[in-house]
Short mmCIF file of C-alpha atoms in Angstrom, two decimals:
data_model
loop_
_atom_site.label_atom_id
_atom_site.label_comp_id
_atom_site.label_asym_id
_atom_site.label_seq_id
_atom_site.Cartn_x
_atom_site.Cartn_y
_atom_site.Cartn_z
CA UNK A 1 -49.49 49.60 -18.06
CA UNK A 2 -46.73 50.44 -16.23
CA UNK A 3 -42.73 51.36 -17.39
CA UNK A 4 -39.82 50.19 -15.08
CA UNK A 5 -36.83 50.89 -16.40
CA UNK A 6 -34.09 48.54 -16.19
CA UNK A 7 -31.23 50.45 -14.60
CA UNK A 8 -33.47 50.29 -11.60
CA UNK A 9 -33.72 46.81 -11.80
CA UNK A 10 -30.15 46.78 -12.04
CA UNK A 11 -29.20 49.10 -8.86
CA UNK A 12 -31.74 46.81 -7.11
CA UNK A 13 -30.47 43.56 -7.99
CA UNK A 14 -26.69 45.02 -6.76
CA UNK A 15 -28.45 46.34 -3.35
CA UNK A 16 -29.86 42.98 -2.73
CA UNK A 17 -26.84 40.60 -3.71
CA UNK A 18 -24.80 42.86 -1.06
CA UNK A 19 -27.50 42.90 1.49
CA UNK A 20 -28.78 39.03 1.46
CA UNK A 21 -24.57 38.27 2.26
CA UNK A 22 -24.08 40.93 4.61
CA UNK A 23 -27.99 40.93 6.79
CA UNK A 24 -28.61 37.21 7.81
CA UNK A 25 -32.12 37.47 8.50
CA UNK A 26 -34.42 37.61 11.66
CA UNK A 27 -36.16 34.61 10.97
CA UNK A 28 -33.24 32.83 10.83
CA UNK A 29 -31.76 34.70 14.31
CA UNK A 30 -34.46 33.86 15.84
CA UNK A 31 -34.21 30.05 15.16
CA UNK A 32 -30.58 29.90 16.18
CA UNK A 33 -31.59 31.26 19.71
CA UNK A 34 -34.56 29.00 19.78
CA UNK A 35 -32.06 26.30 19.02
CA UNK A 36 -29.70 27.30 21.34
CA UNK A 37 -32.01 27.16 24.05
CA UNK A 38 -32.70 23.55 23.76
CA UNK A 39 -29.64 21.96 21.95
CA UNK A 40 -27.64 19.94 24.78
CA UNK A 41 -24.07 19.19 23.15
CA UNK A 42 -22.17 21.77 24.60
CA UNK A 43 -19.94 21.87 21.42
CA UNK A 44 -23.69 21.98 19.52
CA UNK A 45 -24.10 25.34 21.75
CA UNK A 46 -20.78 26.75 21.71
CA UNK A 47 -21.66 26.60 17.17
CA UNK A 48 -24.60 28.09 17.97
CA UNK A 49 -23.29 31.39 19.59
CA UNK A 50 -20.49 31.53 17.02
CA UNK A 51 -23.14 31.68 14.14
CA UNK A 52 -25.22 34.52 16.22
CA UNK A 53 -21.65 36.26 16.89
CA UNK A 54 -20.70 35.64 13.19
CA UNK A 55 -24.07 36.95 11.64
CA UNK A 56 -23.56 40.25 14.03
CA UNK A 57 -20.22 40.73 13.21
CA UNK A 58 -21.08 40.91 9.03
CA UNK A 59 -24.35 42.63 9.29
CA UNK A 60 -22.45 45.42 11.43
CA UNK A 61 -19.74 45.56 9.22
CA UNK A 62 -21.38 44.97 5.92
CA UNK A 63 -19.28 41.87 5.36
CA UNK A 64 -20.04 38.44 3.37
CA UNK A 65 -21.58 35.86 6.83
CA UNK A 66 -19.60 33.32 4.81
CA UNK A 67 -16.75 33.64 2.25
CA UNK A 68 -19.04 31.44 -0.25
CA UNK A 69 -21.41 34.05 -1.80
CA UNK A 70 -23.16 31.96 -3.34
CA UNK A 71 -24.87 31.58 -6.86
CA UNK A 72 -27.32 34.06 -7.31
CA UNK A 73 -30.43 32.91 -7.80
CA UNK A 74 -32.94 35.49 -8.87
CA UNK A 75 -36.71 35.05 -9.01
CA UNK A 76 -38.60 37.59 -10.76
CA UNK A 77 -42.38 38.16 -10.50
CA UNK A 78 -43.01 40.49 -13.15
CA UNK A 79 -46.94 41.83 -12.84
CA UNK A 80 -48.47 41.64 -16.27
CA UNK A 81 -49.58 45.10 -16.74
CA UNK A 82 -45.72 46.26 -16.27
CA UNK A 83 -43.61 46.93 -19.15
CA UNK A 84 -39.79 46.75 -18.83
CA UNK A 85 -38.02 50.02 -20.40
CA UNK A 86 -34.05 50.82 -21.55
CA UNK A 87 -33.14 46.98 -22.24
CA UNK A 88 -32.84 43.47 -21.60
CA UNK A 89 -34.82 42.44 -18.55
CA UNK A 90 -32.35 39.69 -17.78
CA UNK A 91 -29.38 41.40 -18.85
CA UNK A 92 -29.99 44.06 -16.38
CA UNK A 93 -30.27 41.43 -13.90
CA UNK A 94 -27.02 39.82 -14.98
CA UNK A 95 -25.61 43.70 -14.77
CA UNK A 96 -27.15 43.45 -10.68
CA UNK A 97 -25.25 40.77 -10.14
CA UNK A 98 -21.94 41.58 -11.93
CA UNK A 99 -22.15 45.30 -9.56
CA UNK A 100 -22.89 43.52 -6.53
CA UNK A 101 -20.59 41.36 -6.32
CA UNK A 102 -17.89 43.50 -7.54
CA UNK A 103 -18.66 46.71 -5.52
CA UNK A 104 -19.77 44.32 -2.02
CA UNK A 105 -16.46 42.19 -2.35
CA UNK A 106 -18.68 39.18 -2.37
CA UNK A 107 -16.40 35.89 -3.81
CA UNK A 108 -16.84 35.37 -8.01
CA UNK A 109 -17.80 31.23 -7.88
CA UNK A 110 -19.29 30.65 -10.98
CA UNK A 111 -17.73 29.00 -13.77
CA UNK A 112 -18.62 29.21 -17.60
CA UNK A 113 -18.85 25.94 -18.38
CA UNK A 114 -19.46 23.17 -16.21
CA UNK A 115 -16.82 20.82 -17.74
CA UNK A 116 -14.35 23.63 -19.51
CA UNK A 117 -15.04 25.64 -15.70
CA UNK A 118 -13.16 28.84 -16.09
CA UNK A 119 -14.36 31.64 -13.58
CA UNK A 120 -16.24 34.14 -15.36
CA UNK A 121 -15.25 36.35 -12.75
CA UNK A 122 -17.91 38.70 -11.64
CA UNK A 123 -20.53 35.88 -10.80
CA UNK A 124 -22.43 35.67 -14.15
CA UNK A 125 -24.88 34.76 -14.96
CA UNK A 126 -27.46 34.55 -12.39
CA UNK A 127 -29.93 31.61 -12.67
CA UNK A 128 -33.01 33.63 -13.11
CA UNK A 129 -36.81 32.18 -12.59
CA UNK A 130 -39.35 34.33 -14.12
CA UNK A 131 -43.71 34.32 -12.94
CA UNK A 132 -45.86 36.05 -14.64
CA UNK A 133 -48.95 37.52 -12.15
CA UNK A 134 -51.68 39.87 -12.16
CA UNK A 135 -50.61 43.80 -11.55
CA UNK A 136 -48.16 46.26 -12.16
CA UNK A 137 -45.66 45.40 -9.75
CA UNK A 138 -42.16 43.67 -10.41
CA UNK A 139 -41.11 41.65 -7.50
CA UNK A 140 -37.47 40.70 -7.19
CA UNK A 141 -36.03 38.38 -4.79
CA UNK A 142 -32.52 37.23 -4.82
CA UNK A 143 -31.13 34.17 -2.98
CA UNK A 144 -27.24 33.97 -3.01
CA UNK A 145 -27.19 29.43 -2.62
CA UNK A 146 -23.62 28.15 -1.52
CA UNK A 147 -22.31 25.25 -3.22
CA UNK A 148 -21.77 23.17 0.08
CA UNK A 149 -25.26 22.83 0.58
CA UNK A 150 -26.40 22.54 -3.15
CA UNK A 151 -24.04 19.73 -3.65
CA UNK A 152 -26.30 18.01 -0.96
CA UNK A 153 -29.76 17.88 -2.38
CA UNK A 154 -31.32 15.51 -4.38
CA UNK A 155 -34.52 14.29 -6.45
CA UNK A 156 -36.24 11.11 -6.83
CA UNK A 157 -38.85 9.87 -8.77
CA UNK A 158 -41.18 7.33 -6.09
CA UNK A 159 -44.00 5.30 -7.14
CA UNK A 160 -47.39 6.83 -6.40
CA UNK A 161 -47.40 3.35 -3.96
CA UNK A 162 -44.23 4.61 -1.68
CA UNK A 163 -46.73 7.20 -0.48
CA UNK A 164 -45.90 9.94 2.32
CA UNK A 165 -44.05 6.94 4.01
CA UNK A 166 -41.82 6.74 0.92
CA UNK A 167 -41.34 10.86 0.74
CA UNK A 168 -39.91 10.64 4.24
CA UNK A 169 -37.94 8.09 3.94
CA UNK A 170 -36.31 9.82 0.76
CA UNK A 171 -36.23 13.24 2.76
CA UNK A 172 -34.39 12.14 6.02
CA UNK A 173 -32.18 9.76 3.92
CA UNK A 174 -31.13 12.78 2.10
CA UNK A 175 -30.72 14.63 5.07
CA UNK A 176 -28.63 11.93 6.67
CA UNK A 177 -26.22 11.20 4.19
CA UNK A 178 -25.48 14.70 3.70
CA UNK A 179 -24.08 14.59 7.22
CA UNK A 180 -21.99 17.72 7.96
CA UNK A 181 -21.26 18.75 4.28
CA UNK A 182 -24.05 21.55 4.14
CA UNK A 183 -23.18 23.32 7.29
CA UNK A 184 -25.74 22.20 9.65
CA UNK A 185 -28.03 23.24 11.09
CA UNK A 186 -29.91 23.16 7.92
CA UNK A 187 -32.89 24.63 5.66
CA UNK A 188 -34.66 21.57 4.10
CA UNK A 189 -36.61 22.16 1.13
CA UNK A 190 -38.84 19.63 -0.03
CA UNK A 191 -40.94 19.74 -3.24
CA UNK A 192 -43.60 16.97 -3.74
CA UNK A 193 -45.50 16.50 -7.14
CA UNK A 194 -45.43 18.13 -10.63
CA UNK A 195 -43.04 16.81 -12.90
CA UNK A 196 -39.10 16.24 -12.63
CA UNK A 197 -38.02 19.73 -12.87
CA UNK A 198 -41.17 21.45 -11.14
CA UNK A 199 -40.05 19.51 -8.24
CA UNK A 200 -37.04 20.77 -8.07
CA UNK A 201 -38.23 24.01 -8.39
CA UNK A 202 -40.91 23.72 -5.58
CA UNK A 203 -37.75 22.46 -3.33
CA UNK A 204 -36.06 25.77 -3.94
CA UNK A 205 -39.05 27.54 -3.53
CA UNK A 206 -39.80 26.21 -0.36
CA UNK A 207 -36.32 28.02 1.01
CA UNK A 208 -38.02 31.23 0.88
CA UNK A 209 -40.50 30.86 2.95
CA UNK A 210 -39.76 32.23 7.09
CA UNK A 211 -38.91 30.16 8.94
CA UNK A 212 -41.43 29.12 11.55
CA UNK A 213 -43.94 30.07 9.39
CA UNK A 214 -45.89 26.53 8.48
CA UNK A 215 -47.41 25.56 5.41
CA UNK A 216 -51.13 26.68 5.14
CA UNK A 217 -52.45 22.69 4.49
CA UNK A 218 -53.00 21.92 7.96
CA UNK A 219 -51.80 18.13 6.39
CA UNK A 220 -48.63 19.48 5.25
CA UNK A 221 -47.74 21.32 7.91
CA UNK A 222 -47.69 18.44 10.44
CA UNK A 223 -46.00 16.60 7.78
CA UNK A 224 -43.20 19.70 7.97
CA UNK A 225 -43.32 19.11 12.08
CA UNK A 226 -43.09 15.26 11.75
CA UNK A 227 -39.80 15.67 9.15
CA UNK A 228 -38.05 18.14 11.47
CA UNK A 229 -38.40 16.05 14.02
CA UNK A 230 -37.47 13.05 12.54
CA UNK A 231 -34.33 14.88 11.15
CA UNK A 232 -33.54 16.00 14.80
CA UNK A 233 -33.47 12.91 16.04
CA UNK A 234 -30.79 11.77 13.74
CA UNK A 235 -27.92 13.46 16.11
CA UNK A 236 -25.81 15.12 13.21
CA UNK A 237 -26.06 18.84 15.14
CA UNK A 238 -24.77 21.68 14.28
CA UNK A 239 -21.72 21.15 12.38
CA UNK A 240 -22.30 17.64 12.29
CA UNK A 241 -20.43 17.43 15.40
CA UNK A 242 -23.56 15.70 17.43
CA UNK A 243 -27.06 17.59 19.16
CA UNK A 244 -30.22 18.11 18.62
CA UNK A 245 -30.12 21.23 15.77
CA UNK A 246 -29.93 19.50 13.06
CA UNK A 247 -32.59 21.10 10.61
CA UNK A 248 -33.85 24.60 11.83
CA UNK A 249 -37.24 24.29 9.68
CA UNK A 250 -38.44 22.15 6.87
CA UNK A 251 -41.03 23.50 4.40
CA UNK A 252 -42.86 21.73 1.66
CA UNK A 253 -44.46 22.66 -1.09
CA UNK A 254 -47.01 20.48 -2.94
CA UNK A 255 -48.35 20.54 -6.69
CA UNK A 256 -50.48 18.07 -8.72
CA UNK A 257 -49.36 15.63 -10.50
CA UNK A 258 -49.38 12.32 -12.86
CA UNK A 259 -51.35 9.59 -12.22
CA UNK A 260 -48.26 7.38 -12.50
CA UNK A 261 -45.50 9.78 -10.63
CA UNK A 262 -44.43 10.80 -7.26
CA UNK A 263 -41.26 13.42 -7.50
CA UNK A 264 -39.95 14.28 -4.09
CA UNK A 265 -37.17 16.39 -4.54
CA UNK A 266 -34.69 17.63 -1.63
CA UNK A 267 -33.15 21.07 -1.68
CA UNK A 268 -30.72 21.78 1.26
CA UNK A 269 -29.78 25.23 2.12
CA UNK A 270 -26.89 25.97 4.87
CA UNK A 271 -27.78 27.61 8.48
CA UNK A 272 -26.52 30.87 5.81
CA UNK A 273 -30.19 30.93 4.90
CA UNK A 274 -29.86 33.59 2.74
CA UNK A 275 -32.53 35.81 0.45
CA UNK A 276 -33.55 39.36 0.15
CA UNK A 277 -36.56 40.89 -1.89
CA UNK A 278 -38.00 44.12 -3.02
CA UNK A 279 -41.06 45.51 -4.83
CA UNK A 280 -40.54 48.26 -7.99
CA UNK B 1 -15.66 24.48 27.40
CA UNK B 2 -11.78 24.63 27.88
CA UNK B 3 -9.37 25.06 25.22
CA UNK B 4 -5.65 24.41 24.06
CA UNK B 5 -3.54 27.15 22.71
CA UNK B 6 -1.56 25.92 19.75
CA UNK B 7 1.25 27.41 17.81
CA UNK B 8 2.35 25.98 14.43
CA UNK B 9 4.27 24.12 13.57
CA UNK B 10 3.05 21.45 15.36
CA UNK B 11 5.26 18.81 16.44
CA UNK B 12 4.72 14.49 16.74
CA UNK B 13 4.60 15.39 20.68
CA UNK B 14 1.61 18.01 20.56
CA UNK B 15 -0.19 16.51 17.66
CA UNK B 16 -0.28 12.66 19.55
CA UNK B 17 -1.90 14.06 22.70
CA UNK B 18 -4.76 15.72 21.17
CA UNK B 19 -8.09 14.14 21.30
CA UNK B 20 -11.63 14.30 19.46
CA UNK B 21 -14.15 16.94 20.60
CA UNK B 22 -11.10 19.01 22.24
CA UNK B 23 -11.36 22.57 21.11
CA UNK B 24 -7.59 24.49 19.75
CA UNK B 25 -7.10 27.94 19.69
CA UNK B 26 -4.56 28.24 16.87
CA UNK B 27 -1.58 30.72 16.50
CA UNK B 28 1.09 31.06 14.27
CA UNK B 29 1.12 30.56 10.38
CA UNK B 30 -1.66 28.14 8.33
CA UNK B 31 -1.50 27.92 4.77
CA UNK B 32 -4.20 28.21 2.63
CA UNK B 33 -5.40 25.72 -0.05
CA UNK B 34 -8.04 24.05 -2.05
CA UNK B 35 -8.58 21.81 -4.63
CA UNK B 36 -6.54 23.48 -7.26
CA UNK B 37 -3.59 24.13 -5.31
CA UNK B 38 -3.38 20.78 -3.75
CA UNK B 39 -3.46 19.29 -8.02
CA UNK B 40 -0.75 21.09 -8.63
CA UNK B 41 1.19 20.25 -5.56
CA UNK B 42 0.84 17.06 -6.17
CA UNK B 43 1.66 17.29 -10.06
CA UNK B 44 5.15 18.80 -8.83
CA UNK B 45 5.62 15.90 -6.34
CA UNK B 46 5.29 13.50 -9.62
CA UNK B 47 7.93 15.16 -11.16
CA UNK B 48 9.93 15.14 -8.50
CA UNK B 49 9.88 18.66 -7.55
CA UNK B 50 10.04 20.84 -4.50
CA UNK B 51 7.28 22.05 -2.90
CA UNK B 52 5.87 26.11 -2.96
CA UNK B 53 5.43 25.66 1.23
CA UNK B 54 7.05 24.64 3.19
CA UNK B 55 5.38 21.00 4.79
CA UNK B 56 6.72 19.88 8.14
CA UNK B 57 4.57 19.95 10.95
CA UNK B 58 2.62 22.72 9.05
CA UNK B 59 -1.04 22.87 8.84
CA UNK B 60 -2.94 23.52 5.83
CA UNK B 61 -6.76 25.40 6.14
CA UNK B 62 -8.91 24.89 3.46
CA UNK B 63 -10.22 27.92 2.49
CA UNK B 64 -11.33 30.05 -0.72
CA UNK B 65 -11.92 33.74 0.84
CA UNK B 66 -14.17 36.70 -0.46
CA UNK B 67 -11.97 39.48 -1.57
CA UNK B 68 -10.78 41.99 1.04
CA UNK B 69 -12.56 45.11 1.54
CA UNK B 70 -9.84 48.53 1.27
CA UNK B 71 -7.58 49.09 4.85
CA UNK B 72 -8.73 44.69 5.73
CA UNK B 73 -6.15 42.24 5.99
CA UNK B 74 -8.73 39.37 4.38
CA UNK B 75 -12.25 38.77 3.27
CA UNK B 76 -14.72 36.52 4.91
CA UNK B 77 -12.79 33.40 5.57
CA UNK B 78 -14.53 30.25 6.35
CA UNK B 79 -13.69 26.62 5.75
CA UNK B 80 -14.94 24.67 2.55
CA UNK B 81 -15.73 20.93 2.39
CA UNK B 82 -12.88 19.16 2.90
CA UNK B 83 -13.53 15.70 1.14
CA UNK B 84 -12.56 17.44 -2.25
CA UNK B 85 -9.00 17.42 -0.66
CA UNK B 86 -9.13 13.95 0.32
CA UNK B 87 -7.12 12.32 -3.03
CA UNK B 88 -4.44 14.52 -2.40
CA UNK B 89 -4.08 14.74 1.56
CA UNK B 90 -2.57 11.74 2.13
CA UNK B 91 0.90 12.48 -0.14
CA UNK B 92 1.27 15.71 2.02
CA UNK B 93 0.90 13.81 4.87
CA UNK B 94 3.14 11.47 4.31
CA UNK B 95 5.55 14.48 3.34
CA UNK B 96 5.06 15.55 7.59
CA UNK B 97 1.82 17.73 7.26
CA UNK B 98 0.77 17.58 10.75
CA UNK B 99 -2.95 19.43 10.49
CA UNK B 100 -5.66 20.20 7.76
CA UNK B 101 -8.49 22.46 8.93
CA UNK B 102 -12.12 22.49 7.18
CA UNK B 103 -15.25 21.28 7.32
CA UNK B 104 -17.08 17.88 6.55
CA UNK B 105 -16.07 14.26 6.94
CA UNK B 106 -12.85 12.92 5.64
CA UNK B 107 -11.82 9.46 3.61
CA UNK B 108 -10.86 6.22 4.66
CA UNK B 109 -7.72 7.02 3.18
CA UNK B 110 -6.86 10.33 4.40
CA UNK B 111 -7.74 9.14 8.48
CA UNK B 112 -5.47 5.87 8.11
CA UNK B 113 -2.64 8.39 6.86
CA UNK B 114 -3.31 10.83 9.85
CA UNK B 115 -3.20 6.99 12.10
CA UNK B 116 0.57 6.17 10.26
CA UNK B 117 2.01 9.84 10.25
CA UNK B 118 0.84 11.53 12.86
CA UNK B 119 -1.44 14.04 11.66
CA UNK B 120 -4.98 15.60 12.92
CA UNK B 121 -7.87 16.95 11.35
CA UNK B 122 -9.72 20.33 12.76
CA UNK B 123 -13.15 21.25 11.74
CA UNK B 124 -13.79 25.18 11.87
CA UNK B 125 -17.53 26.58 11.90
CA UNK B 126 -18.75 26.46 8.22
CA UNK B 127 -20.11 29.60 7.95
CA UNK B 128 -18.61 31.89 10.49
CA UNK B 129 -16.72 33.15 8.31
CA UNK B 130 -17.30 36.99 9.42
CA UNK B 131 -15.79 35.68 12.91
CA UNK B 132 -13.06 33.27 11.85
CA UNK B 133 -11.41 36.32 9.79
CA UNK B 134 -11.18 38.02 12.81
CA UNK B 135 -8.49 35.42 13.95
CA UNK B 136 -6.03 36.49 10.83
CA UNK B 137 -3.97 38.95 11.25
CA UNK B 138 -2.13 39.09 8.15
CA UNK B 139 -2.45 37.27 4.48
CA UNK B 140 -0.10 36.92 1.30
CA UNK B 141 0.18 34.93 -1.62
CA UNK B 142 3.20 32.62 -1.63
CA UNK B 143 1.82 30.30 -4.31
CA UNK B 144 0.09 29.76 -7.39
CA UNK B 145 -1.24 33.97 -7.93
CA UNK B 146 -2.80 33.07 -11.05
CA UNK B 147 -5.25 30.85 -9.14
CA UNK B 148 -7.10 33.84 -7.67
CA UNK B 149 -8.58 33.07 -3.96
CA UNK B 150 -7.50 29.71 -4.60
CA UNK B 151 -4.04 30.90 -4.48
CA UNK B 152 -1.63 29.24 -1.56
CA UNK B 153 -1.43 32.29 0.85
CA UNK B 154 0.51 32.33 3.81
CA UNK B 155 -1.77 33.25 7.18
CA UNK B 156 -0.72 34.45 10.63
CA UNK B 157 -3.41 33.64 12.80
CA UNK B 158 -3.97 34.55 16.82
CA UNK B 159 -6.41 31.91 18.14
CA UNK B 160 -8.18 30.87 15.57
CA UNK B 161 -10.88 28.29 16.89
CA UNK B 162 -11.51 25.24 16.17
CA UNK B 163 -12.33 21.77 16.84
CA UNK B 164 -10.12 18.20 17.00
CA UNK B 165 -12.41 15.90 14.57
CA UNK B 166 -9.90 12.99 13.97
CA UNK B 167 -6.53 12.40 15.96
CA UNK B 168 -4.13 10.02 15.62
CA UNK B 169 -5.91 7.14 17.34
CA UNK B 170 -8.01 6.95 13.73
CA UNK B 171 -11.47 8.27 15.79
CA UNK B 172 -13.71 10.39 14.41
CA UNK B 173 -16.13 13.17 15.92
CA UNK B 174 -18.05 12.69 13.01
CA UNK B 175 -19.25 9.52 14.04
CA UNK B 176 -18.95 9.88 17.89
CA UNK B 177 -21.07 12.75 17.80
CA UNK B 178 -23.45 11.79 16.08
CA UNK B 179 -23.57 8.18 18.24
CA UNK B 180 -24.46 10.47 21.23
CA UNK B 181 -27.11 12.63 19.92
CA UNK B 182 -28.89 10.16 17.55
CA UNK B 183 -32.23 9.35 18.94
CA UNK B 184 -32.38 11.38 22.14
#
């Protein structure tokens, strides 16, 4: 057994929310100059060098990369030997978040009630996904997700006879119709299997992972290879303006599932791929 | 790539020569507003009121920015998706708006009004918001306080980037673009 208290988990969650706007990171550097390298629309290259210019202007000054700060999105893996001390494990999150985005000037866009929608004004409450694993460890990871990009993603319940051809389909038709909306070039999370909602989740999920780094199923990962390049070949570019950088990565993540389902779902994050983590 | 220094307002003249894909370095003043603002601009149009800004040959950017850290003129200050604008563009159009900048495609609607008035559309890097704040030099509310960053506030801007998605002709970059690239 372990104690961590929860004002820690508080002054971490405020550290993260300011550092995950302010430190865009390497991964997703190094794709923009991999991009850059081969994307032939000059105005596709010219968007490319603003986004390296913009990400080096914030992370010097400890500015928000882009005004929308996102929803904060907070997974917790909280080791089952540790014991959370002084409170409210989520509250103390929701305190992170409320700090963070007050003392890092990072934009208040949530609303407390999705047809009512008045700002609650300090970014409250986080959406907060909670694992349970072996150890005495708490693992925090928080993932600020723009609404630009959200607004794009979507889930789909195939028949088990659409098979991979009928995931693709739904993935690059997503992809396509979302046009320049999310902020190309994109993040595409896909989730395959489970049920409706672990889908969804998987999709998320599957925005944490570096980029460039594929998925272990040697299947799946030419399946990630075949999607980008499908999605590049679309033309939407960065900005949606025309060129090749469309999608920087896509990553899927699998689970089992029903005999008599197939849930794809499509979770689209901006070229603002943004998420920071730490271990207590 | 070359670019066209701007300085609002923006006249019939400038506005009719500018062409998709062309990139505008902006000066002067923009005005700020998003989906909120542009309701209740709209609502005092119905009644027959004046509007908060003033309209002709103005250009409106649509942006919601973070808050301003002490001794900064503005937070970060990107565009957002302009299509939630698009039922309300076309009355300020009409009215002699001559540019909207943001980011994302734009109605039917809102490009046959930019045809019949006169009026572009500029896209500015979604996202680059760190950079694009650079460009202001000074921000204040002239509208609608109680709305919070979706206030109206009145920007002075020294080439602000960004790039001609629709002109006057009805085309649209959008498409063009994406024509090019697709498939190669």
């Amino acid at each position: 057994m372990r104690l961590v208290d929860t004002a820690t988990i508080t002054a971490t969650v405020a550290e993260l929310c300011q550092k995950a706007n302010y430190e865009l990171g390497e991964d997703v550097l190094a794709a923009f100059k991999e991009a850059l390298g081969q994307e032939i629309s000059l105005t596709g290259r010219d968007i490319l060098q603003q986004l390296l210019e913009n990400a080096r202007i914030a992370r010097e000054e400890q500015v928000p990369m882009c005004q929308d700060t996102g929803f904060a999105v907070v997974f917790l893996e909280v080791g089952q030997e540790v014991v959370v001390s002084g409170g409210d494990l989520y509250e103390a999150v929701n305190e992170g978040v409320r700090r963070g985005y007050q003392e890092g000037y990072l934009r208040k866009s949530i609303v407390d009630h999705p047809l009512r929608r008045k700002n609650t004004g300090d970014n409250t409450p986080a959406v907060i996904h909670t694992r349970i694993v072996p150890g005495d460890k708490l693992k925090i990871i928080v993932a600020p997700k723009g609404g630009g990009s959200e607004n794009m993603s979507g889930l789909r319940m195939l028949k088990p006879a659409e098979g991979v051809e009928g995931v693709k389909k739904f993935v690059i038709e997503q992809v396509r119709a979302a046009g320049p909306n999310p902020c190309p070039p994109v993040v595409v999370g896909v989730g395959i299997g489970g049920t409706f909602e672990k889908a969804a989740l998987l999709a998320k999920e599957a925005l944490l992972r570096p980029l460039g780094q594929p998925h272990p199923d040697t299947e799946i990962a030419c399946l990630e290879r075949e999607l980008l390049e499908a999605i590049n070949n679309l033309g939407i570019g960065p900005q949606g303006l025309g060129g090749r950088t469309t999608a920087l990565a896509v990553h899927v993540e699998v689970f089992p599932c029903h005999i008599a389902s197939l849930p794809v779902a499509v979770n689209i994050n901006c070229h603002a791929s943004r998420h920071k983590e730490a271990i207590l | 790539m070359p670019q066209i220094r701007l300085t609002t307002p923006l006249t019939d003249e400038v506005v009719e020569k500018l062409r998709i894909g062309q990139r505008v370095l902006l000066n002067g003043t923009l005005y700020t507003a998003r989906d909120a603002a542009h309701k209740k601009m709209v609502e005092l149009l119905d009644r027959g009121e004046e509007l908060p800004i003033p309209i002709k040959g103005q250009v409106i950017y649509y942006v919601g920015p973070s808050p301003a850290k002490p001794g900064r003129v503005i937070g970060s200050a990107g565009p957002t998706t302009s299509g939630r604008m698009d039922p309300y563009a076309p009355r300020l159009i009409a009215l002699g708006l001559k540019g909207m900048i943001g980011k994302g495609k734009r109605s039917p609607e809102v490009i046959k009004a930019m045809k019949q008035y006169k009026a572009v559309y500029f896209a500015a890097v979604g996202g680059a918001a760190a950079l694009l704040a650079r460009a202001i030099k000074s921000c204040r509310v002239v509208a609608y306080p109680e709305l919070g960053p979706e206030a109206i506030h009145e920007l002075v801007v020294e080439d602000f980037p960004v790039i001609v998605v629709n002109d006057v002709l009805g085309a649209d970059l959008y498409e063009e673009g994406v024509k090019i690239y697709a498939g190669r």
